[in-house]
Each structure stands twice: as structure tokens, then as C-alpha cells.
Amino acid sequence: MDRHKTQRPRISIPRHNLPQPRPRLLRNPKHATDLSLPSTIGPTSRYTGPFRLYNADIFGYPLDSPTSLYGSISLMHAHFATPTVAIFNAIASETWIELE
């Protein structure tokens, strides 16, 4: 029996029901993808995985990819007709973001 199992904390940010239609989500800094972020889950998703936030220095970085590029700034903006909202995540560990 392995007594030294790695324990990972499971932290999730609750899903917020934002006004419809879907807001225009702006690009994560340090990602080489479109300014208006596409979906990452569902039948019309453009990527097969979530956007990843963590510090990385990748040689030969693939364009139009949800993978991190050189570093991460965990800040996202969503624009609606009247309000603009933002989320800043101050957690230093790897973070994955999925968009519907």
C-alpha cells in the first residue's frame, strides 16, 4: 500500500449565469488566439482542451492554441451591452479555463 499519495486540492470557481446573449470574452493575455475567445466545450467547440494558465517557455509555439505562452496573467474581461465585468484569479498554480 502506497502511504505517500499525492493529494491535489480541488478548487473551482462557481459558474455565474451572466446575461444573455453570450458575452464577448476577451483573450487571455499570453495566448496566441483570436481576441474574442471561442468555446472550448460542446459540439461547436474550436479546441479539444481548456485554456491553460501557467508559466511556460515553449520553443516552437503552435499558433491558434489554448496552451500558455511564456507566462500567465489570470485576468479575463466579458463585455455586454451595458456592463463590463472582469475576473482576476490570484492563484499561482496552474489554472484551466473552459468556455461554453
PDB file of N, CA and C in Angstrom:
ATOM      1  N   MET A   1       0.835  -1.179   0.000  1.00  0.00           N
ATOM      2  CA  MET A   1       0.000   0.000   0.000  1.00  0.00           C
ATOM      3  C   MET A   1       0.883   1.248   0.000  1.00  0.00           C
ATOM      4  N   ASP A   2       0.590   2.172  -0.887  1.00  0.00           N
ATOM      5  CA  ASP A   2       1.369   3.401  -1.012  1.00  0.00           C
ATOM      6  C   ASP A   2       0.893   4.424   0.011  1.00  0.00           C
ATOM      7  N   ARG A   3       1.746   4.733   0.984  1.00  0.00           N
ATOM      8  CA  ARG A   3       1.364   5.685   2.028  1.00  0.00           C
ATOM      9  C   ARG A   3       1.624   7.124   1.617  1.00  0.00           C
ATOM     10  N   HIS A   4       2.312   7.334   0.525  1.00  0.00           N
ATOM     11  CA  HIS A   4       2.707   8.680   0.120  1.00  0.00           C
ATOM     12  C   HIS A   4       1.999   9.099  -1.159  1.00  0.00           C
ATOM     13  N   LYS A   5       0.713   9.081  -1.136  1.00  0.00           N
ATOM     14  CA  LYS A   5      -0.056   9.504  -2.307  1.00  0.00           C
ATOM     15  C   LYS A   5      -0.082  11.026  -2.390  1.00  0.00           C
ATOM     16  N   THR A   6      -0.018  11.518  -3.596  1.00  0.00           N
ATOM     17  CA  THR A   6      -0.094  12.959  -3.806  1.00  0.00           C
ATOM     18  C   THR A   6      -1.531  13.413  -3.644  1.00  0.00           C
ATOM     19  N   GLN A   7      -1.724  14.414  -2.834  1.00  0.00           N
ATOM     20  CA  GLN A   7      -3.053  14.977  -2.624  1.00  0.00           C
ATOM     21  C   GLN A   7      -3.139  16.307  -3.357  1.00  0.00           C
ATOM     22  N   ARG A   8      -4.068  16.428  -4.273  1.00  0.00           N
ATOM     23  CA  ARG A   8      -4.260  17.670  -5.008  1.00  0.00           C
ATOM     24  C   ARG A   8      -5.519  18.364  -4.515  1.00  0.00           C
ATOM     25  N   PRO A   9      -5.415  19.630  -4.189  1.00  0.00           N
ATOM     26  CA  PRO A   9      -6.637  20.343  -3.809  1.00  0.00           C
ATOM     27  C   PRO A   9      -7.520  20.551  -5.021  1.00  0.00           C
ATOM     28  N   ARG A  10      -8.794  20.437  -4.844  1.00  0.00           N
ATOM     29  CA  ARG A  10      -9.758  20.663  -5.922  1.00  0.00           C
ATOM     30  C   ARG A  10     -10.469  21.975  -5.632  1.00  0.00           C
ATOM     31  N   ILE A  11     -10.169  22.978  -6.426  1.00  0.00           N
ATOM     32  CA  ILE A  11     -10.761  24.298  -6.248  1.00  0.00           C
ATOM     33  C   ILE A  11     -11.514  24.645  -7.518  1.00  0.00           C
ATOM     34  N   SER A  12     -12.726  25.110  -7.375  1.00  0.00           N
ATOM     35  CA  SER A  12     -13.467  25.544  -8.556  1.00  0.00           C
ATOM     36  C   SER A  12     -14.133  26.877  -8.265  1.00  0.00           C
ATOM     37  N   ILE A  13     -14.178  27.699  -9.290  1.00  0.00           N
ATOM     38  CA  ILE A  13     -14.874  28.972  -9.188  1.00  0.00           C
ATOM     39  C   ILE A  13     -16.295  28.714  -9.655  1.00  0.00           C
ATOM     40  N   PRO A  14     -17.295  29.104  -8.881  1.00  0.00           N
ATOM     41  CA  PRO A  14     -18.668  28.807  -9.273  1.00  0.00           C
ATOM     42  C   PRO A  14     -19.025  29.423 -10.617  1.00  0.00           C
ATOM     43  N   ARG A  15     -19.865  28.718 -11.322  1.00  0.00           N
ATOM     44  CA  ARG A  15     -20.334  29.210 -12.615  1.00  0.00           C
ATOM     45  C   ARG A  15     -21.329  30.333 -12.370  1.00  0.00           C
ATOM     46  N   HIS A  16     -21.138  31.409 -13.072  1.00  0.00           N
ATOM     47  CA  HIS A  16     -22.035  32.550 -12.940  1.00  0.00           C
ATOM     48  C   HIS A  16     -22.948  32.610 -14.150  1.00  0.00           C
ATOM     49  N   ASN A  17     -24.224  32.801 -13.907  1.00  0.00           N
ATOM     50  CA  ASN A  17     -25.173  32.961 -15.000  1.00  0.00           C
ATOM     51  C   ASN A  17     -25.170  34.426 -15.412  1.00  0.00           C
ATOM     52  N   LEU A  18     -24.454  34.706 -16.467  1.00  0.00           N
ATOM     53  CA  LEU A  18     -24.329  36.064 -16.966  1.00  0.00           C
ATOM     54  C   LEU A  18     -25.464  36.357 -17.932  1.00  0.00           C
ATOM     55  N   PRO A  19     -25.772  37.632 -18.162  1.00  0.00           N
ATOM     56  CA  PRO A  19     -26.867  37.983 -19.069  1.00  0.00           C
ATOM     57  C   PRO A  19     -26.684  37.367 -20.452  1.00  0.00           C
ATOM     58  N   GLN A  20     -27.782  37.070 -21.098  1.00  0.00           N
ATOM     59  CA  GLN A  20     -27.757  36.532 -22.460  1.00  0.00           C
ATOM     60  C   GLN A  20     -27.964  37.675 -23.444  1.00  0.00           C
ATOM     61  N   PRO A  21     -27.503  37.641 -24.642  1.00  0.00           N
ATOM     62  CA  PRO A  21     -26.745  36.558 -25.262  1.00  0.00           C
ATOM     63  C   PRO A  21     -25.336  36.458 -24.687  1.00  0.00           C
ATOM     64  N   ARG A  22     -24.635  35.409 -25.100  1.00  0.00           N
ATOM     65  CA  ARG A  22     -23.293  35.153 -24.584  1.00  0.00           C
ATOM     66  C   ARG A  22     -22.434  36.407 -24.725  1.00  0.00           C
ATOM     67  N   PRO A  23     -21.718  36.764 -23.654  1.00  0.00           N
ATOM     68  CA  PRO A  23     -20.877  37.958 -23.726  1.00  0.00           C
ATOM     69  C   PRO A  23     -19.690  37.744 -24.648  1.00  0.00           C
ATOM     70  N   ARG A  24     -19.095  38.820 -25.037  1.00  0.00           N
ATOM     71  CA  ARG A  24     -17.871  38.750 -25.826  1.00  0.00           C
ATOM     72  C   ARG A  24     -16.713  38.661 -24.841  1.00  0.00           C
ATOM     73  N   LEU A  25     -16.109  37.489 -24.734  1.00  0.00           N
ATOM     74  CA  LEU A  25     -14.992  37.291 -23.818  1.00  0.00           C
ATOM     75  C   LEU A  25     -13.701  37.643 -24.534  1.00  0.00           C
ATOM     76  N   LEU A  26     -12.893  38.440 -23.880  1.00  0.00           N
ATOM     77  CA  LEU A  26     -11.651  38.863 -24.498  1.00  0.00           C
ATOM     78  C   LEU A  26     -10.516  37.929 -24.155  1.00  0.00           C
ATOM     79  N   ARG A  27      -9.569  37.885 -25.039  1.00  0.00           N
ATOM     80  CA  ARG A  27      -8.442  36.968 -24.977  1.00  0.00           C
ATOM     81  C   ARG A  27      -7.711  37.023 -23.646  1.00  0.00           C
ATOM     82  N   ASN A  28      -7.236  35.852 -23.229  1.00  0.00           N
ATOM     83  CA  ASN A  28      -6.326  35.785 -22.092  1.00  0.00           C
ATOM     84  C   ASN A  28      -4.994  36.357 -22.538  1.00  0.00           C
ATOM     85  N   PRO A  29      -4.363  37.192 -21.736  1.00  0.00           N
ATOM     86  CA  PRO A  29      -3.021  37.630 -22.097  1.00  0.00           C
ATOM     87  C   PRO A  29      -2.090  36.428 -22.224  1.00  0.00           C
ATOM     88  N   LYS A  30      -1.145  36.524 -23.080  1.00  0.00           N
ATOM     89  CA  LYS A  30      -0.119  35.497 -23.318  1.00  0.00           C
ATOM     90  C   LYS A  30      -0.663  34.251 -24.002  1.00  0.00           C
ATOM     91  N   HIS A  31      -1.694  34.389 -24.818  1.00  0.00           N
ATOM     92  CA  HIS A  31      -2.188  33.284 -25.632  1.00  0.00           C
ATOM     93  C   HIS A  31      -2.293  33.757 -27.075  1.00  0.00           C
ATOM     94  N   ALA A  32      -1.901  32.921 -28.000  1.00  0.00           N
ATOM     95  CA  ALA A  32      -1.936  33.283 -29.414  1.00  0.00           C
ATOM     96  C   ALA A  32      -3.211  32.745 -30.051  1.00  0.00           C
ATOM     97  N   THR A  33      -4.306  33.399 -29.774  1.00  0.00           N
ATOM     98  CA  THR A  33      -5.593  33.008 -30.346  1.00  0.00           C
ATOM     99  C   THR A  33      -6.385  34.275 -30.650  1.00  0.00           C
ATOM    100  N   ASP A  34      -7.599  34.121 -31.145  1.00  0.00           N
ATOM    101  CA  ASP A  34      -8.425  35.271 -31.505  1.00  0.00           C
ATOM    102  C   ASP A  34      -8.700  36.160 -30.295  1.00  0.00           C
ATOM    103  N   LEU A  35      -8.981  37.438 -30.563  1.00  0.00           N
ATOM    104  CA  LEU A  35      -9.310  38.370 -29.487  1.00  0.00           C
ATOM    105  C   LEU A  35     -10.601  37.957 -28.784  1.00  0.00           C
ATOM    106  N   SER A  36     -11.626  37.591 -29.538  1.00  0.00           N
ATOM    107  CA  SER A  36     -12.875  37.106 -28.967  1.00  0.00           C
ATOM    108  C   SER A  36     -12.745  35.593 -28.789  1.00  0.00           C
ATOM    109  N   LEU A  37     -12.735  35.133 -27.552  1.00  0.00           N
ATOM    110  CA  LEU A  37     -12.439  33.727 -27.267  1.00  0.00           C
ATOM    111  C   LEU A  37     -13.530  32.778 -27.749  1.00  0.00           C
ATOM    112  N   PRO A  38     -13.153  31.683 -28.405  1.00  0.00           N
ATOM    113  CA  PRO A  38     -14.123  30.676 -28.837  1.00  0.00           C
ATOM    114  C   PRO A  38     -14.438  29.691 -27.708  1.00  0.00           C
ATOM    115  N   SER A  39     -15.470  28.887 -27.902  1.00  0.00           N
ATOM    116  CA  SER A  39     -15.845  27.853 -26.930  1.00  0.00           C
ATOM    117  C   SER A  39     -14.780  26.767 -26.879  1.00  0.00           C
ATOM    118  N   THR A  40     -14.645  26.155 -25.700  1.00  0.00           N
ATOM    119  CA  THR A  40     -13.710  25.042 -25.546  1.00  0.00           C
ATOM    120  C   THR A  40     -14.426  23.731 -25.229  1.00  0.00           C
ATOM    121  N   ILE A  41     -15.733  23.781 -24.971  1.00  0.00           N
ATOM    122  CA  ILE A  41     -16.507  22.564 -24.727  1.00  0.00           C
ATOM    123  C   ILE A  41     -17.803  22.640 -25.523  1.00  0.00           C
ATOM    124  N   GLY A  42     -18.369  21.490 -25.797  1.00  0.00           N
ATOM    125  CA  GLY A  42     -19.617  21.443 -26.549  1.00  0.00           C
ATOM    126  C   GLY A  42     -19.389  21.038 -27.998  1.00  0.00           C
ATOM    127  N   PRO A  43     -20.482  20.822 -28.734  1.00  0.00           N
ATOM    128  CA  PRO A  43     -20.370  20.323 -30.104  1.00  0.00           C
ATOM    129  C   PRO A  43     -19.747  21.324 -31.074  1.00  0.00           C
ATOM    130  N   THR A  44     -19.802  22.605 -30.772  1.00  0.00           N
ATOM    131  CA  THR A  44     -19.233  23.603 -31.683  1.00  0.00           C
ATOM    132  C   THR A  44     -17.900  24.150 -31.179  1.00  0.00           C
ATOM    133  N   SER A  45     -17.260  23.442 -30.250  1.00  0.00           N
ATOM    134  CA  SER A  45     -16.007  23.943 -29.682  1.00  0.00           C
ATOM    135  C   SER A  45     -14.896  23.927 -30.722  1.00  0.00           C
ATOM    136  N   ARG A  46     -14.035  24.903 -30.633  1.00  0.00           N
ATOM    137  CA  ARG A  46     -12.923  25.032 -31.571  1.00  0.00           C
ATOM    138  C   ARG A  46     -11.693  24.270 -31.098  1.00  0.00           C
ATOM    139  N   TYR A  47     -11.532  24.141 -29.786  1.00  0.00           N
ATOM    140  CA  TYR A  47     -10.379  23.451 -29.218  1.00  0.00           C
ATOM    141  C   TYR A  47     -10.835  22.190 -28.491  1.00  0.00           C
ATOM    142  N   THR A  48      -9.913  21.243 -28.353  1.00  0.00           N
ATOM    143  CA  THR A  48     -10.246  19.995 -27.659  1.00  0.00           C
ATOM    144  C   THR A  48      -9.905  20.057 -26.172  1.00  0.00           C
ATOM    145  N   GLY A  49      -9.327  21.154 -25.721  1.00  0.00           N
ATOM    146  CA  GLY A  49      -8.979  21.298 -24.315  1.00  0.00           C
ATOM    147  C   GLY A  49      -9.195  22.719 -23.844  1.00  0.00           C
ATOM    148  N   PRO A  50      -9.077  22.944 -22.532  1.00  0.00           N
ATOM    149  CA  PRO A  50      -9.300  24.276 -21.968  1.00  0.00           C
ATOM    150  C   PRO A  50      -8.116  25.207 -22.215  1.00  0.00           C
ATOM    151  N   PHE A  51      -8.343  26.503 -21.999  1.00  0.00           N
ATOM    152  CA  PHE A  51      -7.235  27.451 -21.993  1.00  0.00           C
ATOM    153  C   PHE A  51      -6.430  27.186 -20.732  1.00  0.00           C
ATOM    154  N   ARG A  52      -5.114  27.184 -20.863  1.00  0.00           N
ATOM    155  CA  ARG A  52      -4.249  26.857 -19.731  1.00  0.00           C
ATOM    156  C   ARG A  52      -3.462  28.088 -19.307  1.00  0.00           C
ATOM    157  N   LEU A  53      -3.444  28.349 -18.011  1.00  0.00           N
ATOM    158  CA  LEU A  53      -2.678  29.454 -17.455  1.00  0.00           C
ATOM    159  C   LEU A  53      -1.585  28.893 -16.563  1.00  0.00           C
ATOM    160  N   TYR A  54      -0.363  29.011 -16.984  1.00  0.00           N
ATOM    161  CA  TYR A  54       0.788  28.680 -16.151  1.00  0.00           C
ATOM    162  C   TYR A  54       2.023  29.208 -16.846  1.00  0.00           C
ATOM    163  N   ASN A  55       3.077  29.383 -16.109  1.00  0.00           N
ATOM    164  CA  ASN A  55       4.308  29.916 -16.684  1.00  0.00           C
ATOM    165  C   ASN A  55       4.984  28.846 -17.522  1.00  0.00           C
ATOM    166  N   ALA A  56       5.317  29.209 -18.745  1.00  0.00           N
ATOM    167  CA  ALA A  56       5.942  28.272 -19.664  1.00  0.00           C
ATOM    168  C   ALA A  56       6.843  29.034 -20.623  1.00  0.00           C
ATOM    169  N   ASP A  57       7.851  28.377 -21.104  1.00  0.00           N
ATOM    170  CA  ASP A  57       8.713  28.939 -22.135  1.00  0.00           C
ATOM    171  C   ASP A  57       8.842  27.868 -23.204  1.00  0.00           C
ATOM    172  N   ILE A  58       7.972  27.929 -24.187  1.00  0.00           N
ATOM    173  CA  ILE A  58       7.859  26.870 -25.182  1.00  0.00           C
ATOM    174  C   ILE A  58       8.528  27.301 -26.478  1.00  0.00           C
ATOM    175  N   PHE A  59       9.489  26.520 -26.934  1.00  0.00           N
ATOM    176  CA  PHE A  59      10.125  26.778 -28.219  1.00  0.00           C
ATOM    177  C   PHE A  59       9.244  26.192 -29.317  1.00  0.00           C
ATOM    178  N   GLY A  60       9.056  26.903 -30.396  1.00  0.00           N
ATOM    179  CA  GLY A  60       8.214  26.410 -31.487  1.00  0.00           C
ATOM    180  C   GLY A  60       6.751  26.404 -31.104  1.00  0.00           C
ATOM    181  N   TYR A  61       6.287  27.483 -30.518  1.00  0.00           N
ATOM    182  CA  TYR A  61       4.913  27.578 -30.027  1.00  0.00           C
ATOM    183  C   TYR A  61       3.902  27.453 -31.159  1.00  0.00           C
ATOM    184  N   PRO A  62       2.871  26.595 -31.025  1.00  0.00           N
ATOM    185  CA  PRO A  62       1.847  26.466 -32.071  1.00  0.00           C
ATOM    186  C   PRO A  62       0.889  27.658 -32.050  1.00  0.00           C
ATOM    187  N   LEU A  63       0.651  28.256 -33.210  1.00  0.00           N
ATOM    188  CA  LEU A  63      -0.295  29.365 -33.299  1.00  0.00           C
ATOM    189  C   LEU A  63      -1.719  28.869 -33.132  1.00  0.00           C
ATOM    190  N   ASP A  64      -2.612  29.750 -32.728  1.00  0.00           N
ATOM    191  CA  ASP A  64      -4.029  29.448 -32.524  1.00  0.00           C
ATOM    192  C   ASP A  64      -4.190  28.234 -31.613  1.00  0.00           C
ATOM    193  N   SER A  65      -3.643  28.347 -30.418  1.00  0.00           N
ATOM    194  CA  SER A  65      -3.632  27.249 -29.458  1.00  0.00           C
ATOM    195  C   SER A  65      -4.041  27.763 -28.078  1.00  0.00           C
ATOM    196  N   PRO A  66      -4.727  26.944 -27.265  1.00  0.00           N
ATOM    197  CA  PRO A  66      -5.083  27.371 -25.914  1.00  0.00           C
ATOM    198  C   PRO A  66      -3.945  27.207 -24.904  1.00  0.00           C
ATOM    199  N   THR A  67      -2.790  26.709 -25.353  1.00  0.00           N
ATOM    200  CA  THR A  67      -1.655  26.498 -24.466  1.00  0.00           C
ATOM    201  C   THR A  67      -1.020  27.828 -24.064  1.00  0.00           C
ATOM    202  N   SER A  68      -0.449  27.889 -22.876  1.00  0.00           N
ATOM    203  CA  SER A  68       0.200  29.114 -22.398  1.00  0.00           C
ATOM    204  C   SER A  68       1.428  29.459 -23.221  1.00  0.00           C
ATOM    205  N   LEU A  69       1.743  30.746 -23.246  1.00  0.00           N
ATOM    206  CA  LEU A  69       2.908  31.232 -23.969  1.00  0.00           C
ATOM    207  C   LEU A  69       3.704  32.148 -23.047  1.00  0.00           C
ATOM    208  N   TYR A  70       4.853  31.683 -22.573  1.00  0.00           N
ATOM    209  CA  TYR A  70       5.811  32.460 -21.781  1.00  0.00           C
ATOM    210  C   TYR A  70       5.387  32.824 -20.369  1.00  0.00           C
ATOM    211  N   GLY A  71       4.164  32.921 -20.053  1.00  0.00           N
ATOM    212  CA  GLY A  71       3.756  33.298 -18.708  1.00  0.00           C
ATOM    213  C   GLY A  71       2.253  33.409 -18.646  1.00  0.00           C
ATOM    214  N   SER A  72       1.734  33.803 -17.515  1.00  0.00           N
ATOM    215  CA  SER A  72       0.285  33.895 -17.417  1.00  0.00           C
ATOM    216  C   SER A  72      -0.130  35.097 -16.589  1.00  0.00           C
ATOM    217  N   ILE A  73      -1.173  35.738 -17.031  1.00  0.00           N
ATOM    218  CA  ILE A  73      -1.831  36.800 -16.286  1.00  0.00           C
ATOM    219  C   ILE A  73      -3.294  36.375 -16.241  1.00  0.00           C
ATOM    220  N   SER A  74      -3.740  35.966 -15.093  1.00  0.00           N
ATOM    221  CA  SER A  74      -5.076  35.366 -14.993  1.00  0.00           C
ATOM    222  C   SER A  74      -6.154  36.440 -14.855  1.00  0.00           C
ATOM    223  N   LEU A  75      -6.395  37.142 -15.954  1.00  0.00           N
ATOM    224  CA  LEU A  75      -7.391  38.198 -15.998  1.00  0.00           C
ATOM    225  C   LEU A  75      -8.223  38.025 -17.256  1.00  0.00           C
ATOM    226  N   MET A  76      -9.546  38.004 -17.105  1.00  0.00           N
ATOM    227  CA  MET A  76     -10.445  37.889 -18.255  1.00  0.00           C
ATOM    228  C   MET A  76     -11.500  38.972 -18.166  1.00  0.00           C
ATOM    229  N   HIS A  77     -11.910  39.491 -19.321  1.00  0.00           N
ATOM    230  CA  HIS A  77     -12.963  40.504 -19.413  1.00  0.00           C
ATOM    231  C   HIS A  77     -14.131  39.941 -20.206  1.00  0.00           C
ATOM    232  N   ALA A  78     -15.342  40.335 -19.839  1.00  0.00           N
ATOM    233  CA  ALA A  78     -16.543  39.986 -20.603  1.00  0.00           C
ATOM    234  C   ALA A  78     -17.314  41.275 -20.849  1.00  0.00           C
ATOM    235  N   HIS A  79     -17.629  41.529 -22.118  1.00  0.00           N
ATOM    236  CA  HIS A  79     -18.354  42.744 -22.486  1.00  0.00           C
ATOM    237  C   HIS A  79     -19.796  42.403 -22.826  1.00  0.00           C
ATOM    238  N   PHE A  80     -20.723  43.144 -22.244  1.00  0.00           N
ATOM    239  CA  PHE A  80     -22.150  43.039 -22.532  1.00  0.00           C
ATOM    240  C   PHE A  80     -22.597  44.362 -23.131  1.00  0.00           C
ATOM    241  N   ALA A  81     -23.879  44.483 -23.403  1.00  0.00           N
ATOM    242  CA  ALA A  81     -24.407  45.734 -23.953  1.00  0.00           C
ATOM    243  C   ALA A  81     -24.222  46.887 -22.970  1.00  0.00           C
ATOM    244  N   THR A  82     -24.443  46.649 -21.680  1.00  0.00           N
ATOM    245  CA  THR A  82     -24.290  47.733 -20.703  1.00  0.00           C
ATOM    246  C   THR A  82     -23.105  47.536 -19.763  1.00  0.00           C
ATOM    247  N   PRO A  83     -22.969  46.387 -19.051  1.00  0.00           N
ATOM    248  CA  PRO A  83     -21.827  46.298 -18.141  1.00  0.00           C
ATOM    249  C   PRO A  83     -20.617  45.633 -18.790  1.00  0.00           C
ATOM    250  N   THR A  84     -19.480  45.850 -18.190  1.00  0.00           N
ATOM    251  CA  THR A  84     -18.262  45.107 -18.488  1.00  0.00           C
ATOM    252  C   THR A  84     -17.794  44.530 -17.165  1.00  0.00           C
ATOM    253  N   VAL A  85     -17.535  43.231 -17.147  1.00  0.00           N
ATOM    254  CA  VAL A  85     -17.094  42.580 -15.914  1.00  0.00           C
ATOM    255  C   VAL A  85     -15.726  41.956 -16.144  1.00  0.00           C
ATOM    256  N   ALA A  86     -14.997  41.730 -15.056  1.00  0.00           N
ATOM    257  CA  ALA A  86     -13.676  41.120 -15.141  1.00  0.00           C
ATOM    258  C   ALA A  86     -13.489  40.152 -13.982  1.00  0.00           C
ATOM    259  N   ILE A  87     -12.673  39.140 -14.219  1.00  0.00           N
ATOM    260  CA  ILE A  87     -12.308  38.175 -13.188  1.00  0.00           C
ATOM    261  C   ILE A  87     -10.788  38.148 -13.115  1.00  0.00           C
ATOM    262  N   PHE A  88     -10.253  38.327 -11.911  1.00  0.00           N
ATOM    263  CA  PHE A  88      -8.815  38.204 -11.678  1.00  0.00           C
ATOM    264  C   PHE A  88      -8.599  37.064 -10.704  1.00  0.00           C
ATOM    265  N   ASN A  89      -7.778  36.106 -11.087  1.00  0.00           N
ATOM    266  CA  ASN A  89      -7.500  34.932 -10.277  1.00  0.00           C
ATOM    267  C   ASN A  89      -6.074  35.044  -9.750  1.00  0.00           C
ATOM    268  N   ALA A  90      -5.901  35.185  -8.445  1.00  0.00           N
ATOM    269  CA  ALA A  90      -4.575  35.371  -7.853  1.00  0.00           C
ATOM    270  C   ALA A  90      -3.941  34.062  -7.391  1.00  0.00           C
ATOM    271  N   ILE A  91      -4.409  32.935  -7.884  1.00  0.00           N
ATOM    272  CA  ILE A  91      -3.837  31.638  -7.528  1.00  0.00           C
ATOM    273  C   ILE A  91      -2.620  31.399  -8.419  1.00  0.00           C
ATOM    274  N   ALA A  92      -1.495  31.064  -7.827  1.00  0.00           N
ATOM    275  CA  ALA A  92      -0.246  30.938  -8.579  1.00  0.00           C
ATOM    276  C   ALA A  92      -0.091  29.598  -9.293  1.00  0.00           C
ATOM    277  N   SER A  93      -0.913  28.623  -8.966  1.00  0.00           N
ATOM    278  CA  SER A  93      -0.765  27.309  -9.583  1.00  0.00           C
ATOM    279  C   SER A  93      -1.426  27.269 -10.957  1.00  0.00           C
ATOM    280  N   GLU A  94      -1.238  26.169 -11.648  1.00  0.00           N
ATOM    281  CA  GLU A  94      -1.820  26.001 -12.981  1.00  0.00           C
ATOM    282  C   GLU A  94      -3.342  26.122 -12.916  1.00  0.00           C
ATOM    283  N   THR A  95      -3.914  26.846 -13.870  1.00  0.00           N
ATOM    284  CA  THR A  95      -5.354  27.065 -13.925  1.00  0.00           C
ATOM    285  C   THR A  95      -5.851  26.733 -15.318  1.00  0.00           C
ATOM    286  N   TRP A  96      -6.963  26.036 -15.413  1.00  0.00           N
ATOM    287  CA  TRP A  96      -7.593  25.736 -16.700  1.00  0.00           C
ATOM    288  C   TRP A  96      -8.906  26.489 -16.774  1.00  0.00           C
ATOM    289  N   ILE A  97      -9.198  27.049 -17.949  1.00  0.00           N
ATOM    290  CA  ILE A  97     -10.438  27.794 -18.162  1.00  0.00           C
ATOM    291  C   ILE A  97     -11.193  27.161 -19.319  1.00  0.00           C
ATOM    292  N   GLU A  98     -12.431  26.752 -19.057  1.00  0.00           N
ATOM    293  CA  GLU A  98     -13.286  26.212 -20.110  1.00  0.00           C
ATOM    294  C   GLU A  98     -14.420  27.185 -20.366  1.00  0.00           C
ATOM    295  N   LEU A  99     -14.746  27.382 -21.640  1.00  0.00           N
ATOM    296  CA  LEU A  99     -15.801  28.304 -22.042  1.00  0.00           C
ATOM    297  C   LEU A  99     -16.870  27.561 -22.811  1.00  0.00           C
ATOM    298  N   GLU A 100     -18.132  27.848 -22.482  1.00  0.00           N
ATOM    299  CA  GLU A 100     -19.246  27.268 -23.238  1.00  0.00           C
ATOM    300  C   GLU A 100     -19.703  28.252 -24.274  1.00  0.00           C
TER     301      GLU A 100
END
